[in-house]
Amino acid sequence: MSSAVDATGNPIPTSAVLTASAKHIGLRCMPENVAFLKCKKNDPNPEKCLDKGRDVTRCVLGLLQDLHQKCQKEMDDYVGCMYYYTNEFDLCRKEQEAFEKVCPLK
Amino acid sequence: MTEAMIRKKPGMASVKDMPVLQDGPPPGGFAPVRYARRISNTGPSAMAIFLTVSGAFAWGMYQVGQGNKIRRALKEEKYAARRAILPILQAEEDERFVSEWKKYLDYEADVMKDVPGWKVGENVYNSGRWMPPATGELRPDVW
């Protein structure tokens, strides 16, 4: 299963897709991530942090959709390379550079 | 008997008077053979050798440090990616767990509805912290 999108064209958050967009997620969804982790540190009960978890999921899935719309081919290439090399950054430098040229990290 | 017939000297009285047949040096002797040591004292001095070896060692250790720096950067990249995607993975797992737990509590309420004084769900530890369920019943595919 190496296609990054499901039937409606949204990117599926598989490990290859998530690792490929990890730098973007770390930059643009940082507030939601930090809030969720703080909530978890306070109380590990899953029921208490459900709303923050939904914030995180919404942010990340929206970000993936945004990236996929802006630079579809480069993202597909990068995700395919990640899938082939099981999420090794060092073996996919070419695709990473192409991806970050079209969808910059800002 | 045969030796005597080969090496005989005319007029010898017994075998003990035969001329001696020996392997010996050629006439005039052998040429002289040099056996004295000739180890020259030229070449790099001790200090030069020591400095060269120390220099090579130091350069090698510097390269080791540079390589470690590069490897550490690669590992940091990998760990930063993992840290970035940890929250979404945990959030998805939380959603799945909460729905499974609700189903489990309903099942427990159904099973124990005739037992007097049974508080359904959450009769786990007394510390006040939330602990994940420990029996493995909720994930039979994993356990």
Coordinates of N, CA, C and O in Angstrom, one line a residue, chain A residues 24-33 52-66, chain B residues 88:
Chain A
H24 N 7.1 19.6 8.9 CA 6.1 20.6 8.8 C 5.1 20.5 10.0 O 4.7 21.5 10.5
I25 N 4.8 19.3 10.4 CA 4.0 19.1 11.6 C 4.6 19.7 12.8 O 4.0 20.4 13.6
G26 N 5.9 19.5 13.0 CA 6.6 20.0 14.1 C 6.6 21.5 14.1 O 6.7 22.1 15.2
L27 N 6.5 22.1 13.0 CA 6.6 23.6 12.9 C 5.2 24.2 13.1 O 5.0 25.1 13.9
R28 N 4.2 23.7 12.3 CA 3.0 24.4 12.2 C 1.9 23.9 13.2 O 1.0 24.6 13.4
C29 N 2.1 22.7 13.7 CA 1.1 22.2 14.7 C 1.7 22.2 16.1 O 1.2 21.5 17.0
M30 N 2.8 23.0 16.3 CA 3.5 22.9 17.6 C 2.6 23.3 18.8 O 2.6 22.6 19.8
P31 N 1.8 24.4 18.7 CA 1.0 24.7 19.9 C 0.0 23.6 20.3 O -0.1 23.3 21.5
E32 N -0.7 23.0 19.3 CA -1.6 21.9 19.6 C -0.8 20.7 20.3 O -1.3 20.1 21.3
N33 N 0.3 20.4 19.6 CA 1.1 19.3 20.2 C 1.5 19.5 21.6 O 1.4 18.7 22.5
K52 N -8.2 18.0 23.5 CA -6.9 18.5 22.9 C -6.4 17.5 21.8 O -5.8 17.9 20.9
G53 N -6.7 16.2 22.1 CA -6.4 15.2 21.0 C -7.1 15.5 19.7 O -6.5 15.4 18.6
R54 N -8.3 15.9 19.8 CA -9.1 16.2 18.6 C -8.5 17.4 17.9 O -8.4 17.5 16.7
D55 N -8.0 18.4 18.7 CA -7.3 19.6 18.1 C -6.1 19.1 17.3 O -5.9 19.6 16.2
V56 N -5.3 18.3 18.0 CA -4.1 17.8 17.3 C -4.5 17.1 16.0 O -3.9 17.3 14.9
T57 N -5.4 16.2 16.1 CA -5.8 15.4 14.9 C -6.3 16.3 13.8 O -5.9 16.2 12.6
R58 N -7.1 17.3 14.2 CA -7.6 18.3 13.2 C -6.5 19.0 12.5 O -6.4 19.2 11.3
C59 N -5.6 19.5 13.3 CA -4.5 20.3 12.8 C -3.6 19.5 11.9 O -3.3 19.9 10.7
V60 N -3.3 18.3 12.3 CA -2.4 17.5 11.5 C -3.0 17.0 10.2 O -2.4 17.1 9.1
L61 N -4.3 16.6 10.3 CA -4.9 16.1 9.0 C -5.1 17.3 8.1 O -5.0 17.1 6.8
G62 N -5.5 18.4 8.6 CA -5.6 19.6 7.8 C -4.3 20.0 7.1 O -4.3 20.3 5.9
L63 N -3.2 19.9 7.9 CA -1.9 20.2 7.3 C -1.5 19.2 6.2 O -1.0 19.6 5.2
L64 N -1.8 17.9 6.4 CA -1.5 17.0 5.4 C -2.3 17.2 4.1 O -1.7 17.2 3.0
Q65 N -3.6 17.6 4.3 CA -4.4 17.9 3.1 C -3.8 19.1 2.4 O -3.7 19.1 1.1
D66 N -3.4 20.1 3.2 CA -2.9 21.3 2.6 C -1.6 21.1 1.8 O -1.4 21.5 0.7
Chain B
I88 N -0.1 13.0 17.5 CA -1.3 12.6 16.7 C -1.5 11.1 16.8 O -2.6 10.6 17.0

